[in-house]
Short mmCIF file of C-alpha atoms and ligand atoms in Angstrom, two decimals:
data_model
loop_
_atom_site.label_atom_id
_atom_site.label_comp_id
_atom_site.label_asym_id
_atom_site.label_seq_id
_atom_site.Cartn_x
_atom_site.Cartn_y
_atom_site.Cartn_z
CA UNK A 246 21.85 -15.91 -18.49
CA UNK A 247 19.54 -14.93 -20.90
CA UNK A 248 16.08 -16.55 -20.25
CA UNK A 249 13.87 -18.05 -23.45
CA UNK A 250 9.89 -17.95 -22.61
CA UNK A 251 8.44 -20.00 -24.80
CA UNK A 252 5.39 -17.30 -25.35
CA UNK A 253 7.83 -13.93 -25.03
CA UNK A 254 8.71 -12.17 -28.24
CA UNK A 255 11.76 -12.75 -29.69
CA UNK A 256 15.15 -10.51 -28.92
CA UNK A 257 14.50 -8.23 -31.32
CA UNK A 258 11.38 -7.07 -30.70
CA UNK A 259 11.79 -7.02 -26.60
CA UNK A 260 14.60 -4.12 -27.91
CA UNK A 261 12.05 -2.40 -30.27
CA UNK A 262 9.55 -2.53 -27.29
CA UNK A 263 12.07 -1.48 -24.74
CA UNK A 264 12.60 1.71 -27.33
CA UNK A 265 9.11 2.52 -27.59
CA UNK A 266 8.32 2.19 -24.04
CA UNK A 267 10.94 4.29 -22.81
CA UNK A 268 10.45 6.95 -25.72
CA UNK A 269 6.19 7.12 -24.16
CA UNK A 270 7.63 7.62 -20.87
CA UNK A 271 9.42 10.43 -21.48
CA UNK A 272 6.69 12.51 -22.88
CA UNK A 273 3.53 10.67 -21.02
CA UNK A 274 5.33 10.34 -17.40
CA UNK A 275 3.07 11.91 -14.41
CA UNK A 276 4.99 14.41 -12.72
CA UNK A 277 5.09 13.19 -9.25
CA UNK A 278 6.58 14.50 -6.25
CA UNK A 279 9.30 11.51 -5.70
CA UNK A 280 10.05 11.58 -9.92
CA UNK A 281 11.58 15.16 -9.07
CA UNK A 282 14.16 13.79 -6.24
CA UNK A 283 17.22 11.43 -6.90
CA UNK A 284 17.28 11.24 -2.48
CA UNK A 285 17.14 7.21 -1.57
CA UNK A 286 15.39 8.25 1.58
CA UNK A 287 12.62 10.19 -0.34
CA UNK A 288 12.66 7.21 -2.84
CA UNK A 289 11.96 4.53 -0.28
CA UNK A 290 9.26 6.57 1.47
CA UNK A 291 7.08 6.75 -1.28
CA UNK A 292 7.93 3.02 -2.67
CA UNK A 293 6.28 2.04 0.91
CA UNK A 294 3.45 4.51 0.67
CA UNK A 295 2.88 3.43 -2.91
CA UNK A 296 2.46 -0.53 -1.81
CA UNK A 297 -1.21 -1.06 -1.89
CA UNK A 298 -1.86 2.63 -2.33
CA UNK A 299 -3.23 4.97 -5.37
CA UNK A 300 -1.12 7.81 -6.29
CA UNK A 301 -3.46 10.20 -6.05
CA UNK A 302 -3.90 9.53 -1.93
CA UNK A 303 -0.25 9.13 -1.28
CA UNK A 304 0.84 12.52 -2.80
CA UNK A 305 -0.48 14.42 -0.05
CA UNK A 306 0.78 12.13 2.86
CA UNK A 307 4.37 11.45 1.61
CA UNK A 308 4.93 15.64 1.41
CA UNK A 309 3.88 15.79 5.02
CA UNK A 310 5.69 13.20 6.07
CA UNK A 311 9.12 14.41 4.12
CA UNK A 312 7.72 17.85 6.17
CA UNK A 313 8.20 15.64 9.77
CA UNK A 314 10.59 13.18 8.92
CA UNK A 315 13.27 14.89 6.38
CA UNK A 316 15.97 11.97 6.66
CA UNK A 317 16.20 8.60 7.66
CA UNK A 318 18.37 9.69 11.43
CA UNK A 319 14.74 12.04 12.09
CA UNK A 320 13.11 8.96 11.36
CA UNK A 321 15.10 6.39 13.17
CA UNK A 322 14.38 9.49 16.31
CA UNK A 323 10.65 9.33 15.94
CA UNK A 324 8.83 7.79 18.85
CA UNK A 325 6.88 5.33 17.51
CA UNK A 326 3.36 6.77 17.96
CA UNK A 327 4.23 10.01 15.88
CA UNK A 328 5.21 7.56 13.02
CA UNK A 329 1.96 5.86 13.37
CA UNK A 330 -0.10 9.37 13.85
CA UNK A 331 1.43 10.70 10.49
CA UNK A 332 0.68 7.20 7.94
CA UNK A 333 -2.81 7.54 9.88
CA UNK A 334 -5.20 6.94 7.00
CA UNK A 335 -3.09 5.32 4.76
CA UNK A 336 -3.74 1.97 6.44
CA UNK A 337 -1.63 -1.25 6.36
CA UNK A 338 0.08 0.17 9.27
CA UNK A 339 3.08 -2.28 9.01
CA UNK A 340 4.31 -0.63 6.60
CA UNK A 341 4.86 2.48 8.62
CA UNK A 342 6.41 -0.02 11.24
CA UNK A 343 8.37 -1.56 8.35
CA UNK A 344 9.88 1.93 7.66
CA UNK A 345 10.29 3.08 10.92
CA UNK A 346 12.43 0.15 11.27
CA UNK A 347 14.25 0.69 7.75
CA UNK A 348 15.03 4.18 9.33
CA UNK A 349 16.96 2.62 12.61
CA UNK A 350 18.58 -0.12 10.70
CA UNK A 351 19.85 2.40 8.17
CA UNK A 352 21.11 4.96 11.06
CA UNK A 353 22.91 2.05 12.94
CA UNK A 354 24.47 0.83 9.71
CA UNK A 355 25.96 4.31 9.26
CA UNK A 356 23.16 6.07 7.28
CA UNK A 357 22.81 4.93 3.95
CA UNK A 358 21.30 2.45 1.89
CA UNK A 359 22.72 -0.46 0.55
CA UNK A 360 23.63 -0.84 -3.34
CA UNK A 361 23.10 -4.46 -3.49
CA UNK A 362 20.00 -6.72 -4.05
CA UNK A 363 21.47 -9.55 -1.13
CA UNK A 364 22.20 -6.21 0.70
CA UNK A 365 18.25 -4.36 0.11
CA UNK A 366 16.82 -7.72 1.34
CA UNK A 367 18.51 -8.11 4.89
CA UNK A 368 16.88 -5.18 5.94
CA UNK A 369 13.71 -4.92 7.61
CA UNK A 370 10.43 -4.61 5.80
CA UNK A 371 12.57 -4.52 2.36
CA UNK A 372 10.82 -7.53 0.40
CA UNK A 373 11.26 -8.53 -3.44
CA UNK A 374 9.53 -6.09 -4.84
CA UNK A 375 10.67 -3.47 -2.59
CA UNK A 376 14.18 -4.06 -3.15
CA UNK A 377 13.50 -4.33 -6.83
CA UNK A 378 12.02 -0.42 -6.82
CA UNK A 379 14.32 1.16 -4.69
CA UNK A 380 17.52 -0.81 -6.32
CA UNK A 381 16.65 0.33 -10.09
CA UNK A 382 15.17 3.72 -9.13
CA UNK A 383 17.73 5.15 -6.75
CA UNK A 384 20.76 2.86 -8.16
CA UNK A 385 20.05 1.53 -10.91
CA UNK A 386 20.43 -1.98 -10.48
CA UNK A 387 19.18 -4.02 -13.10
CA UNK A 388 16.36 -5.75 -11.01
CA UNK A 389 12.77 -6.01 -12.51
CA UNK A 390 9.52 -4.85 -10.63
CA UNK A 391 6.63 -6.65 -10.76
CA UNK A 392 3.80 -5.15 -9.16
CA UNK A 393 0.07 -5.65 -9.93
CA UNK A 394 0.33 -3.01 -13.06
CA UNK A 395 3.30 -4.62 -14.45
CA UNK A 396 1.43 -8.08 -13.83
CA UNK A 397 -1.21 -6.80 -15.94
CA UNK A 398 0.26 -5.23 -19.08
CA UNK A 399 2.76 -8.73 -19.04
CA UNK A 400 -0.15 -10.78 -18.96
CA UNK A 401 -1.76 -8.95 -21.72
CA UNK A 402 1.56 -8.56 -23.62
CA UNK A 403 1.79 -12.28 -23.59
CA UNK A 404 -2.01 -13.37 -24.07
CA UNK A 405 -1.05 -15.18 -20.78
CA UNK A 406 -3.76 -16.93 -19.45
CA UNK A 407 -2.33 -18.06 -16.13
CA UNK A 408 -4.05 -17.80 -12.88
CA UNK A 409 -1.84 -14.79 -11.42
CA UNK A 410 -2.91 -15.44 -7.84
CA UNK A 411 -0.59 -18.72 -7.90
CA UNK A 412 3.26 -18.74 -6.98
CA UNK A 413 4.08 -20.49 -10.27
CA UNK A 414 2.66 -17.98 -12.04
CA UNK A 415 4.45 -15.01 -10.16
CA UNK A 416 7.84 -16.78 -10.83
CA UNK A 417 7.05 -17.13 -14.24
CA UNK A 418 6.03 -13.42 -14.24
CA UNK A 419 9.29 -12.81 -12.73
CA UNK A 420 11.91 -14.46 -15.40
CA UNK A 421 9.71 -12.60 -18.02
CA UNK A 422 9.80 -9.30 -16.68
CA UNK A 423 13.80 -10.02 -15.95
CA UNK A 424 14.22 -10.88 -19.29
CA UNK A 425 11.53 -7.25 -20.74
CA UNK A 426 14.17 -5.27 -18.03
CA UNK A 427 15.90 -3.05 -20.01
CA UNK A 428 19.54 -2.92 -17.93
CA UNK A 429 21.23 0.19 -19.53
CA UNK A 430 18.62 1.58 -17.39
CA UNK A 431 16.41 0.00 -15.11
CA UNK A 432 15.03 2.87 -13.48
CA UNK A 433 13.39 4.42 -16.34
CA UNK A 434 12.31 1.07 -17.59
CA UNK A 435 10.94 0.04 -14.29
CA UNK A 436 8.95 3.29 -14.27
CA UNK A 437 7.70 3.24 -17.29
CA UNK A 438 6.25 -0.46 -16.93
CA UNK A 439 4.64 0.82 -14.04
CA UNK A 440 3.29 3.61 -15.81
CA UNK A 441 1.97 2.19 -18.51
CA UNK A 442 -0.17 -0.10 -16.07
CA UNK A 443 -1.87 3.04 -14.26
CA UNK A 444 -2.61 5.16 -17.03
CA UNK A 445 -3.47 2.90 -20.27
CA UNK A 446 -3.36 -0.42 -19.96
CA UNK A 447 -6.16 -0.29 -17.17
CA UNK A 448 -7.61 -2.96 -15.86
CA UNK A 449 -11.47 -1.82 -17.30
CA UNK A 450 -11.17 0.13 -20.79
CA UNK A 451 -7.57 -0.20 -21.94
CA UNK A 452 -6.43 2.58 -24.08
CA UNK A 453 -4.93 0.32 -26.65
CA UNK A 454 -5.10 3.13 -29.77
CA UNK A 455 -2.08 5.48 -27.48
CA UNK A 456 -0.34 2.21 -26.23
CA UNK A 457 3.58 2.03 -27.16
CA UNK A 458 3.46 -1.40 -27.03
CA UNK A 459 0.00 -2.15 -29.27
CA UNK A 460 1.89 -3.54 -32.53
CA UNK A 461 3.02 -6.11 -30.63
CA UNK A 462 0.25 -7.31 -28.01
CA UNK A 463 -0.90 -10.25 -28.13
CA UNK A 464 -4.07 -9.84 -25.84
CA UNK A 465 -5.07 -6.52 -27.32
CA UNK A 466 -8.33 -8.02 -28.95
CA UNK A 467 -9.68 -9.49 -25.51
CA UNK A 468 -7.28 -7.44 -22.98
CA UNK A 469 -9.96 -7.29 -20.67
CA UNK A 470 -10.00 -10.76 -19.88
CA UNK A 471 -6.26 -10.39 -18.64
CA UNK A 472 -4.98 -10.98 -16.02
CA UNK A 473 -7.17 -14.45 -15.18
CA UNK A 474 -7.17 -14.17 -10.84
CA UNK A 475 -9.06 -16.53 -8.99
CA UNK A 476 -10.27 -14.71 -5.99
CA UNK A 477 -11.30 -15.82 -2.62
CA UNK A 478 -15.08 -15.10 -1.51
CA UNK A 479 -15.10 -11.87 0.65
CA UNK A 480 -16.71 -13.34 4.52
CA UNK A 481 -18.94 -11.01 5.96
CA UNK A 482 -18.99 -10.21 9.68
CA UNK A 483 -20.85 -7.85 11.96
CA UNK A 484 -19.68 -5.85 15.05
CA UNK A 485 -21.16 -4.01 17.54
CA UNK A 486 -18.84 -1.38 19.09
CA UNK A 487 -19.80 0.68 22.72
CA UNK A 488 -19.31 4.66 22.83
CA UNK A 489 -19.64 5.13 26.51
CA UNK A 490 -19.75 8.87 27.11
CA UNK A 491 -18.45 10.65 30.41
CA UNK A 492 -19.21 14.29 30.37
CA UNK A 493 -17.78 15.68 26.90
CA UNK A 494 -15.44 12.42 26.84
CA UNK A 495 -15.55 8.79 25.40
CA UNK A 496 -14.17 5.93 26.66
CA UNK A 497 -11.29 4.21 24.05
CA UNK A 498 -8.62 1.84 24.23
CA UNK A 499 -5.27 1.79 22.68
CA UNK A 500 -4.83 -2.15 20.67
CA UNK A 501 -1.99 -4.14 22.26
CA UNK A 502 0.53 -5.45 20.26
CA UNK A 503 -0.49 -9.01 18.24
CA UNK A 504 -4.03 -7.70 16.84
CA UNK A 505 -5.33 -5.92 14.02
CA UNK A 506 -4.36 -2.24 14.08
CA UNK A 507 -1.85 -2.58 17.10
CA UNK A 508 -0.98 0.98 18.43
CA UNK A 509 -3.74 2.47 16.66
CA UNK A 510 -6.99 3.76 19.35
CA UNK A 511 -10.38 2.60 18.82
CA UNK A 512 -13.81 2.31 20.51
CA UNK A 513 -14.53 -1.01 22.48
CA UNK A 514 -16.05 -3.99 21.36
CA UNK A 515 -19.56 -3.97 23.05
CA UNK A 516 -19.49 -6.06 26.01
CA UNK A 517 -22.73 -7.98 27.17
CA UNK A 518 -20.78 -9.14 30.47
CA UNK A 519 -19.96 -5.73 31.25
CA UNK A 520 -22.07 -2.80 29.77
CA UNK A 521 -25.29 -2.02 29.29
CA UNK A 522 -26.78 -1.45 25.54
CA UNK A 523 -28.49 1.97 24.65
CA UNK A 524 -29.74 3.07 21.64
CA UNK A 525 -27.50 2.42 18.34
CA UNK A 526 -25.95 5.54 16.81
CA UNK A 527 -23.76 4.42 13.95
CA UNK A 528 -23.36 1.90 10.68
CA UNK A 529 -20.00 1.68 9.42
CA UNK A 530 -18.61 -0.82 6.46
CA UNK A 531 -15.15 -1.50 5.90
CA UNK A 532 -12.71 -4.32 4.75
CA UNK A 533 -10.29 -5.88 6.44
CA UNK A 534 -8.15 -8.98 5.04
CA UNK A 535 -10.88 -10.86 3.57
CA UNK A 536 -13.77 -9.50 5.61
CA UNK A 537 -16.59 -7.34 5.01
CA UNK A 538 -17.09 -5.70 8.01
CA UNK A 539 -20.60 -4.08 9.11
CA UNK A 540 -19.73 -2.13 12.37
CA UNK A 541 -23.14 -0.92 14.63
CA UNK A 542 -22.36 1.46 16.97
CA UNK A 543 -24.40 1.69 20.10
CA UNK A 544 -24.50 3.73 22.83
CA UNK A 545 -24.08 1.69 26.33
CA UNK A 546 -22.55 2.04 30.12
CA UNK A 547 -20.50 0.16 32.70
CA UNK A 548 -22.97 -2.42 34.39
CA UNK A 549 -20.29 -1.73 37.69
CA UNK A 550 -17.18 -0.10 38.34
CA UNK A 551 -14.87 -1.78 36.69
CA UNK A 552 -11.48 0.66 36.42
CA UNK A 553 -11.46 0.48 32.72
CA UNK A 554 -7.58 -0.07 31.15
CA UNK A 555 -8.66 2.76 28.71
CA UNK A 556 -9.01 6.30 28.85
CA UNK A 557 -11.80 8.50 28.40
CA UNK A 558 -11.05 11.18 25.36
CA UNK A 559 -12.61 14.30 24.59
CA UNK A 560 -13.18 14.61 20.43
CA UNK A 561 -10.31 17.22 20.70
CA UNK A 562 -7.55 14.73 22.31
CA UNK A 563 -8.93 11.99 19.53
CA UNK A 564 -7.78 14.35 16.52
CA UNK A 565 -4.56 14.16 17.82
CA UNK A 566 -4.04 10.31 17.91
CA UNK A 567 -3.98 8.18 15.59
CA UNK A 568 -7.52 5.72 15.34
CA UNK A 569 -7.94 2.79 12.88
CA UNK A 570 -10.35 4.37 9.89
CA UNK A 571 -13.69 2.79 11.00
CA UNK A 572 -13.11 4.20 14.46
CA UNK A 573 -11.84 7.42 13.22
CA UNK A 574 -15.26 7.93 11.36
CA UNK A 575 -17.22 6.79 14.24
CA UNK A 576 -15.36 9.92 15.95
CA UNK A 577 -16.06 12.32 12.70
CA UNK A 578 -19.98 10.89 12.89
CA UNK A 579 -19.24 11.81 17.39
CA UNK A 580 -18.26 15.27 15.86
CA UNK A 581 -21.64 15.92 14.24
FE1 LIG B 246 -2.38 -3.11 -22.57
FE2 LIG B 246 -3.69 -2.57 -24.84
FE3 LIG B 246 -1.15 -1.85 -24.54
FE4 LIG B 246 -1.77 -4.41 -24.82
S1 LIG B 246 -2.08 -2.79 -26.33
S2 LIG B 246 -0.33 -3.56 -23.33
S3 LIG B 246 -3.73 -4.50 -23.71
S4 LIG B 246 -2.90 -1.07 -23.37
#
């Protein structure tokens, strides 16, 4: 069924649109590692790196990782702290679970991929907008992405003024982007939307003069105050972190499963009960959820001798696991 927005353009000029989107693509497209492969392994990788992550940092991890992990049955083989050692840095370390996961369902379901939406979607860690990607790029199933670029240029497109960060708005978003979707071929389509959002219709300065799509923008003239997002207020929260030193080692602890940056290694939370403060080394920021996070780190020692459930690393064993980011530049600033 074909779906009538009240604000979309009519048929006619979705087609023209469709023509001069894909035509821009063509000649404008990046040439990215995972453009040059038609592989649905290699696809999916980099559709999970790419979630919440700029290009220009996942180009270098998804060629190692293709390096370690070729296929999804090397994958699904990987012990589970090799997986987590290679997205180090990336962060949103589900993800890597997510995939891991992907990899072993994949294996045990003979070792391909699905070619159906219903299909994508029973798997683990394959959401909407997962299943979306991988289905148009490596299949070409007519399913529409809608990421945060495509939510932007529609918005614009449309002179749409509603508050993105609400479900309504998404679905909305959804049956419009359906309806753009360009079904002799999705993939291209899908990419190009994409595209277009990362390299001219940015979110400060949109390049409306080379833009495809200009003649027939509505929110050209103000695009900057597209999309509207209410945002939450960021908390703030401070830390204080021990390094306890023995000899040319540190003490560190592995997180259990159920927190923040399980299976990752970090340096303990100072504990009054149990250490003794020294003098502070270290200020880190970082953001986590919807925290800003100043970390201190100070130097401090058991009060008794309490067997810690740790281990004590030298700087050498630390390179070789994988540490949440704060805690990995707390080891860098160790390093000095
Ligand atoms: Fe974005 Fe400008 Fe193109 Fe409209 S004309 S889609 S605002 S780049």
């Amino acid at each position: 069924m074909t779906l009538k927005m009240k604000s979309s353009p009519a048929d006619k000029t979705w087609k023209a649109m469709r023509r001069n989107l894909a035509t821009w693509y063509t000649s404008a497209r990046r040439d990215l590692p995972w453009r040059r492969t038609t592989d649905p392994y290699a696809i999916a990788v980099s559709e999970f790196m790419l979630q919440q992550t700029q290009v220009v940092t996942v180009i270098p991890y998804y060629e190692r990782w293709l390096k370690s992990f070729p296929t999804w049955q090397v994958l699904a083989c990987a012990k589970e702290p090799a997986v987590i050692k290679a997205w180090e840095g990336l962060g949103y370390y589900r993800r890597a679970r997510n995939l891991h996961a992907l990899a072993k369902a994949v294996v045990r379901a003979g070792g391909e991929l699905p070619r159906s939406e219903p299909e994508l979607r029973a798997l683990p860690g394959i959401g909407p907008y997962t299943a979306a990607a991988l289905g148009s790029i490596a299949f070409q199933l007519p399913l529409a992405v809608l990421d945060g670029n495509v939510m932007r240029v529609l918005t614009r497109l449309l002179a749409l003024r509603d508050d993105i960060s609400r479900p309504q708005t998404r679905t909305k978003l959804q049956e419009i982007a359906d309806q753009f979707l360009d079904t002799r071929d999705p993939s291209t389509h899908n990419q190009a939307m994409m595209e277009l959002g990362a390299t001219v219709c940015l979110p400060r300065h949109p390049m409306c003069l080379i833009c495809p799509l200009s003649d027939d923008c509505s929110g050209r003239a103000h695009a900057e105050d597209f999309p509207v997002k209410s945002r939450p207020a960021q908390e703030k929260r401070a830390e204080t972190v021990a390094i306890i030193a023995y000899g040319e080692s540190f003490y560190c602890e592995q997180v259990p499963a159920g927190k923040p940056w399980h299976g990752l290694w970090r340096f303990p939370d100072f504990d009054p009960a149990r250490m003794e403060q020294g003098q502070p080394l270290s200020r880190i920021k970082y953001g986590i959820t919807r925290y800003s996070v100043t970390m201190h780190a100070v130097s401090a020692k058991w009060k008794s001798r309490v067997p810690p459930c740790g281990s004590y690393l030298t700087l050498e064993k630390m390179r070789t696991l994988a540490f949440a980011a704060p805690h990995r530049k707390l080891a860098q600033f160790l390093e000095q």
